[in-house]
Amino acid sequence: MTRRLLVSALAFQFASGFAALLTPLASAADLSEKVVHLGFVFPGGPGNPGMMNEVFWARLHTLGWEEGRNLNVERRYTRDDMDAFPGFMAEMVQQNVDIIVTTTTRGALAAKKATDKIPIVVHYMNDPVAAGLVSSFAHPGGNLTGMTSQFGEGIAAKSLELLQDAIPKLSNVAILSNANNPGIRKAEDLIGTVARARSVKTTVLRLQAASEIDRSVQRARQLAQAVIVLPDPLFIEHHDRVVATVNRVNLPAIYGYRLFVVAGGLMSYGPNPAEAWGQAAVYVDKILRGANAGELPIVQPTQFLFAVNLKTAKALGLTFPESILLRADEVIR
């Protein structure tokens, strides 16, 4: 772990611990009086490592919630079928869970449509106000709260800046997107706006299933000098395949999460999912102890991680300038 990544991790641990201190802890006896029923609906499969949800369970445990003692969990996984969200949320309502935890804007919309009474905590929504999920970031109202990934202009600009630093005379960039994720449209538009200001042409390539990854990447290779792979559960679930396909056609790429770089991707820049999962656990704890979900503000990311893979850069014939290496939180050699 590099020094910057270590500092980031320590900062997250401190922030999570401080947030927990703001909630008065109930005694062990208080927590054992009632077994809480938690519904967990997650995109991808149970082995999906992309959003680091193990941080959520570990944080819940430190806050006093232990599965099999005072916590029962109903788990559902959409795998590649994002249309499964509504059915799973209906099951959670039928199971009469005490709280629903999910992620993505589609998961949030499905949960909100299924119930206006059961508290909902969402890890990573795009823009919950624009999506009609909450009244405002500061005062969500209703029964839903959580975190936003907010792929904003800053991330779009940073992604393009890093590609331009790595690839001299960059003029064409492809954007790999999920056609079934309407929340990602804003990210496409932001990248296009920033790219035009930098005299870079963009082409959006939308796919609907993992079976289209190879064809879409081949198309990106024909149209562009590099590709931006937008953060989406479909790409996270199949990150090994995405990275292998992109590298096979010698296409420089930047991704939204570090796990792509660990798998051999060139670069990644985006919010730290562990931070959001830690906050989600804190919010679940607060709600289970009596807080109103609608009174807990939507939290925006404060930690952003930049990782690079020098092995991949060498294979692509690229040499990272010192300016990139100095800014990286993690360098894989």
Coordinates of C-alpha atoms in Angstrom, one line a residue:
M1 CA 0.0 0.0 0.0
T2 CA 1.4 3.4 -1.0
R3 CA 1.8 6.2 1.5
R4 CA -1.1 8.2 0.0
L5 CA -3.4 5.2 0.0
L6 CA -2.5 4.4 3.6
V7 CA -3.2 8.0 4.6
S8 CA -6.5 7.8 2.8
A9 CA -7.4 4.6 4.6
L10 CA -6.5 6.0 8.0
A11 CA -8.5 9.1 7.3
F12 CA -11.5 6.9 6.4
Q13 CA -11.1 4.9 9.6
F14 CA -10.9 8.0 11.7
A15 CA -13.9 9.6 10.0
S16 CA -16.0 6.5 10.4
G17 CA -15.0 6.2 14.0
F18 CA -15.8 9.8 14.7
A19 CA -19.2 9.5 13.0
A20 CA -20.0 6.5 15.2
L21 CA -19.2 8.5 18.3
L22 CA -21.9 10.9 17.3
T23 CA -24.5 8.1 17.9
P24 CA -25.0 7.1 21.5
L25 CA -24.3 3.4 21.8
A26 CA -26.9 1.2 23.2
S27 CA -25.8 -1.5 25.7
A28 CA -25.4 -5.1 24.6
A29 CA -28.7 -5.9 26.4
D30 CA -30.5 -3.2 24.4
L31 CA -29.3 -4.5 21.1
S32 CA -30.3 -8.1 22.0
E33 CA -33.8 -7.2 22.9
K34 CA -34.9 -7.4 19.3
V35 CA -33.6 -9.2 16.3
V36 CA -33.4 -6.7 13.3
H37 CA -34.4 -7.9 9.8
L38 CA -32.3 -6.2 7.2
G39 CA -32.9 -6.5 3.4
F40 CA -29.8 -6.3 1.2
V41 CA -30.3 -6.0 -2.5
F42 CA -27.1 -5.8 -4.5
P43 CA -26.2 -5.7 -8.2
G44 CA -24.0 -8.4 -9.6
G45 CA -23.4 -11.7 -7.7
P46 CA -22.3 -12.4 -4.1
G47 CA -18.7 -12.5 -5.2
N48 CA -18.8 -9.0 -6.8
P49 CA -15.8 -7.2 -5.3
G50 CA -16.3 -3.9 -7.0
M51 CA -18.0 -1.8 -4.4
M52 CA -16.2 -3.3 -1.3
N53 CA -19.4 -4.1 0.5
E54 CA -17.4 -6.2 3.0
V55 CA -16.6 -2.9 4.6
F56 CA -20.3 -2.4 5.3
W57 CA -20.6 -5.7 7.2
A58 CA -17.4 -5.2 9.1
R59 CA -18.5 -1.7 10.2
L60 CA -21.9 -2.9 11.2
H61 CA -20.2 -5.6 13.4
T62 CA -18.1 -3.0 15.1
L63 CA -21.3 -0.9 15.8
G64 CA -22.8 -3.9 17.6
W65 CA -24.9 -5.6 14.9
E66 CA -24.0 -9.3 14.6
E67 CA -25.6 -11.6 12.1
G68 CA -27.1 -14.6 13.8
R69 CA -27.4 -12.8 17.1
N70 CA -29.4 -9.5 16.7
L71 CA -29.3 -9.2 12.9
N72 CA -31.0 -11.4 10.3
V73 CA -30.2 -10.6 6.6
E74 CA -32.3 -11.2 3.5
R75 CA -29.9 -11.1 0.6
R76 CA -30.8 -10.7 -3.1
Y77 CA -28.4 -10.3 -6.1
T78 CA -29.5 -9.0 -9.5
R79 CA -26.4 -10.4 -11.2
D80 CA -26.6 -9.1 -14.8
D81 CA -30.3 -8.4 -14.7
M82 CA -30.9 -4.9 -13.4
D83 CA -34.6 -5.4 -14.1
A84 CA -34.7 -7.7 -11.2
F85 CA -34.6 -4.8 -8.7
P86 CA -38.4 -4.2 -8.5
G87 CA -39.2 -7.9 -7.8
F88 CA -36.6 -8.2 -5.1
M89 CA -37.7 -5.0 -3.5
A90 CA -41.3 -6.3 -3.4
E91 CA -39.9 -9.4 -1.7
M92 CA -38.3 -7.3 0.9
V93 CA -41.6 -5.6 1.6
Q94 CA -43.4 -9.0 1.8
Q95 CA -40.7 -10.2 4.2
N96 CA -41.5 -7.1 6.4
V97 CA -37.8 -6.2 6.8
D98 CA -36.9 -3.4 9.2
I99 CA -34.6 -1.6 6.8
I100 CA -33.5 -2.0 3.1
V101 CA -29.9 -1.4 2.0
T102 CA -29.1 -1.2 -1.7
T103 CA -27.0 0.6 -4.3
T104 CA -27.2 2.4 -7.6
T105 CA -30.0 4.8 -8.7
R106 CA -32.0 2.0 -10.2
G107 CA -31.9 0.1 -6.9
A108 CA -33.0 3.3 -5.0
L109 CA -35.9 3.9 -7.4
A110 CA -37.1 0.4 -7.1
A111 CA -36.9 0.5 -3.3
K112 CA -38.7 3.8 -3.2
K113 CA -41.5 2.6 -5.4
A114 CA -41.9 -0.5 -3.4
T115 CA -42.3 1.2 0.0
D116 CA -42.7 4.7 1.5
K117 CA -42.5 3.4 5.0
I118 CA -39.5 1.0 5.4
P119 CA -36.3 3.0 5.8
I120 CA -33.9 2.8 2.8
V121 CA -30.2 3.4 2.9
V122 CA -28.5 3.6 -0.6
H123 CA -24.8 3.2 -1.3
Y124 CA -24.0 5.4 -4.3
M125 CA -26.8 7.1 -6.3
N126 CA -26.0 9.5 -9.1
D127 CA -28.2 12.5 -8.4
P128 CA -31.0 11.6 -6.0
V129 CA -32.6 15.1 -6.3
A130 CA -32.8 15.0 -10.1
A131 CA -34.1 11.4 -9.9
G132 CA -36.9 12.5 -7.6
L133 CA -35.8 10.3 -4.7
V134 CA -35.3 13.1 -2.2
S135 CA -36.3 16.7 -1.7
S136 CA -32.7 18.0 -1.1
F137 CA -29.3 16.7 -0.1
A138 CA -29.5 18.4 3.3
H139 CA -33.1 17.4 4.1
P140 CA -34.0 14.3 2.1
G141 CA -37.5 13.8 3.6
G142 CA -39.4 10.6 3.2
N143 CA -37.9 7.3 4.0
L144 CA -34.7 7.3 1.9
T145 CA -31.1 8.5 2.6
G146 CA -27.6 7.5 1.7
M147 CA -24.6 8.4 -0.4
T148 CA -24.1 9.9 -3.8
S149 CA -21.3 9.0 -6.2
Q150 CA -22.0 12.3 -8.1
F151 CA -19.9 11.8 -11.3
G152 CA -19.4 15.5 -11.6
E153 CA -17.5 17.9 -13.8
G154 CA -14.4 17.4 -11.6
I155 CA -14.2 13.7 -12.2
A156 CA -14.9 14.2 -15.9
A157 CA -12.2 16.8 -16.2
K158 CA -9.7 14.8 -14.2
S159 CA -10.3 11.7 -16.3
L160 CA -9.6 13.5 -19.5
E161 CA -6.7 15.4 -18.0
L162 CA -5.0 12.2 -17.0
L163 CA -5.6 10.6 -20.4
Q164 CA -4.1 13.7 -22.1
D165 CA -1.1 13.6 -19.9
A166 CA -0.5 10.0 -20.7
I167 CA -1.3 10.2 -24.5
P168 CA 0.3 13.1 -26.4
K169 CA -1.9 14.7 -29.0
L170 CA -5.1 12.9 -27.8
S171 CA -8.0 14.0 -30.0
N172 CA -10.5 11.1 -29.9
V173 CA -12.0 9.4 -26.8
A174 CA -14.6 6.7 -26.7
I175 CA -17.0 6.4 -23.7
L176 CA -18.1 3.0 -22.7
S177 CA -21.6 3.1 -21.0
N178 CA -24.5 0.9 -20.0
A179 CA -27.6 1.6 -22.0
N180 CA -29.7 0.2 -19.2
N181 CA -28.5 2.8 -16.7
P182 CA -30.3 6.1 -17.2
G183 CA -28.4 7.6 -14.3
I184 CA -25.2 7.5 -16.2
R185 CA -26.4 9.9 -18.9
K186 CA -25.3 12.9 -17.0
A187 CA -21.7 11.5 -16.8
E188 CA -21.7 11.0 -20.6
D189 CA -22.9 14.7 -21.1
L190 CA -20.3 16.0 -18.6
I191 CA -17.4 14.2 -20.3
G192 CA -18.6 15.5 -23.7
T193 CA -18.8 19.1 -22.4
V194 CA -15.3 18.9 -20.8
A195 CA -13.9 17.2 -23.9
R196 CA -15.2 19.9 -26.3
A197 CA -13.5 22.5 -24.2
R198 CA -10.2 20.5 -24.5
S199 CA -10.7 20.0 -28.3
V200 CA -11.2 16.3 -27.8
K201 CA -13.9 14.5 -29.8
T202 CA -16.0 11.9 -27.9
T203 CA -18.1 8.9 -29.0
V204 CA -20.5 7.2 -26.6
L205 CA -20.8 3.4 -27.0
R206 CA -23.7 2.0 -25.1
L207 CA -24.1 -1.7 -24.5
Q208 CA -26.9 -3.7 -22.8
A209 CA -25.3 -6.9 -21.8
A210 CA -21.9 -8.5 -21.0
S211 CA -22.1 -10.3 -24.3
E212 CA -21.6 -7.0 -26.1
I213 CA -18.3 -6.1 -24.3
D214 CA -16.0 -7.5 -27.0
R215 CA -17.9 -5.8 -29.9
S216 CA -18.1 -2.5 -28.1
V217 CA -14.4 -2.4 -27.3
Q218 CA -13.5 -3.3 -30.8
R219 CA -15.6 -0.4 -32.0
A220 CA -13.9 1.9 -29.5
R221 CA -10.5 0.8 -30.9
Q222 CA -11.6 1.8 -34.4
L223 CA -13.0 5.2 -33.4
A224 CA -10.7 6.5 -30.7
Q225 CA -7.2 6.6 -29.2
A226 CA -8.4 5.9 -25.7
V227 CA -11.6 4.9 -23.8
I228 CA -13.3 6.0 -20.6
V229 CA -15.2 3.1 -19.0
L230 CA -17.9 4.7 -16.9
P231 CA -18.6 3.3 -13.3
D232 CA -21.5 0.9 -13.6
P233 CA -22.4 -2.5 -11.9
L234 CA -22.3 -4.3 -15.3
F235 CA -18.7 -3.4 -15.9
I236 CA -17.7 -4.0 -12.2
E237 CA -19.2 -7.5 -12.3
H238 CA -17.2 -8.3 -15.5
H239 CA -14.2 -6.1 -14.7
D240 CA -11.7 -8.9 -15.6
R241 CA -13.3 -9.4 -19.0
V242 CA -13.5 -5.6 -19.7
V243 CA -9.8 -5.1 -18.8
A244 CA -8.6 -8.1 -20.8
T245 CA -10.6 -7.1 -23.8
V246 CA -9.4 -3.5 -23.7
N247 CA -5.8 -4.5 -23.2
R248 CA -6.0 -7.1 -26.0
V249 CA -6.7 -4.4 -28.6
N250 CA -4.0 -2.1 -27.1
L251 CA -6.5 0.6 -26.1
P252 CA -5.4 2.9 -23.3
A253 CA -8.3 3.3 -20.8
I254 CA -9.3 5.0 -17.5
Y255 CA -11.8 3.4 -15.2
G256 CA -13.8 4.6 -12.2
Y257 CA -12.5 2.1 -9.6
R258 CA -9.2 0.8 -8.4
L259 CA -10.2 -2.9 -8.9
F260 CA -9.8 -2.4 -12.7
V261 CA -6.2 -1.4 -12.3
V262 CA -5.5 -4.3 -10.0
A263 CA -6.9 -6.5 -12.7
G264 CA -4.5 -5.0 -15.2
G265 CA -6.2 -1.7 -16.3
L266 CA -4.1 1.3 -17.1
M267 CA -5.6 3.9 -14.8
S268 CA -8.5 4.6 -12.5
Y269 CA -9.9 7.7 -10.9
G270 CA -13.0 8.0 -8.8
P271 CA -14.5 8.0 -5.3
N272 CA -13.5 5.5 -2.7
P273 CA -16.4 2.9 -2.4
A274 CA -15.1 1.9 1.0
E275 CA -15.9 5.4 2.4
A276 CA -19.5 5.2 1.2
W277 CA -20.0 1.7 2.6
G278 CA -18.7 2.8 6.0
Q279 CA -21.1 5.7 6.0
A280 CA -23.9 3.4 4.9
A281 CA -23.3 1.2 8.0
V282 CA -23.3 4.3 10.2
Y283 CA -26.6 5.4 8.8
V284 CA -28.1 1.9 9.2
D285 CA -26.9 1.9 12.8
K286 CA -28.5 5.3 13.5
I287 CA -31.8 4.3 11.9
L288 CA -32.0 1.1 13.8
R289 CA -31.4 3.1 17.0
G290 CA -34.3 5.4 16.2
A291 CA -33.1 8.0 13.8
N292 CA -35.4 9.1 10.9
A293 CA -34.0 8.3 7.5
G294 CA -35.5 11.4 5.9
E295 CA -33.6 13.6 8.4
L296 CA -30.1 12.1 7.6
P297 CA -28.5 14.2 4.9
I298 CA -27.3 12.7 1.6
V299 CA -23.5 12.4 1.9
Q300 CA -21.2 13.2 -1.0
P301 CA -17.8 11.6 -1.5
T302 CA -14.7 13.2 0.0
Q303 CA -12.1 10.6 -0.8
F304 CA -11.0 10.1 -4.4
L305 CA -8.4 7.5 -5.4
F306 CA -6.1 7.6 -8.4
A307 CA -4.3 4.4 -9.3
V308 CA -2.0 3.5 -12.2
N309 CA -0.5 0.3 -13.6
L310 CA 3.1 0.6 -14.9
K311 CA 3.1 -3.0 -16.3
T312 CA 0.1 -2.1 -18.5
A313 CA 1.6 1.2 -19.5
K314 CA 4.8 -0.6 -20.7
A315 CA 2.7 -3.1 -22.6
L316 CA 0.9 -0.3 -24.4
G317 CA 4.1 1.5 -25.2
L318 CA 3.3 4.4 -22.9
T319 CA 5.5 6.2 -20.5
F320 CA 3.8 8.0 -17.6
P321 CA 5.2 11.5 -17.0
E322 CA 6.5 12.2 -13.5
S323 CA 3.5 14.4 -12.9
I324 CA 1.1 11.4 -13.1
L325 CA 3.2 9.2 -10.8
L326 CA 3.5 11.9 -8.2
R327 CA -0.3 12.3 -8.1
A328 CA -1.1 8.6 -7.9
D329 CA -2.4 7.2 -4.6
E330 CA -1.3 3.7 -5.8
V331 CA 1.3 2.6 -8.4
I332 CA 1.3 -1.0 -9.5
R333 CA 4.7 -1.9 -10.8

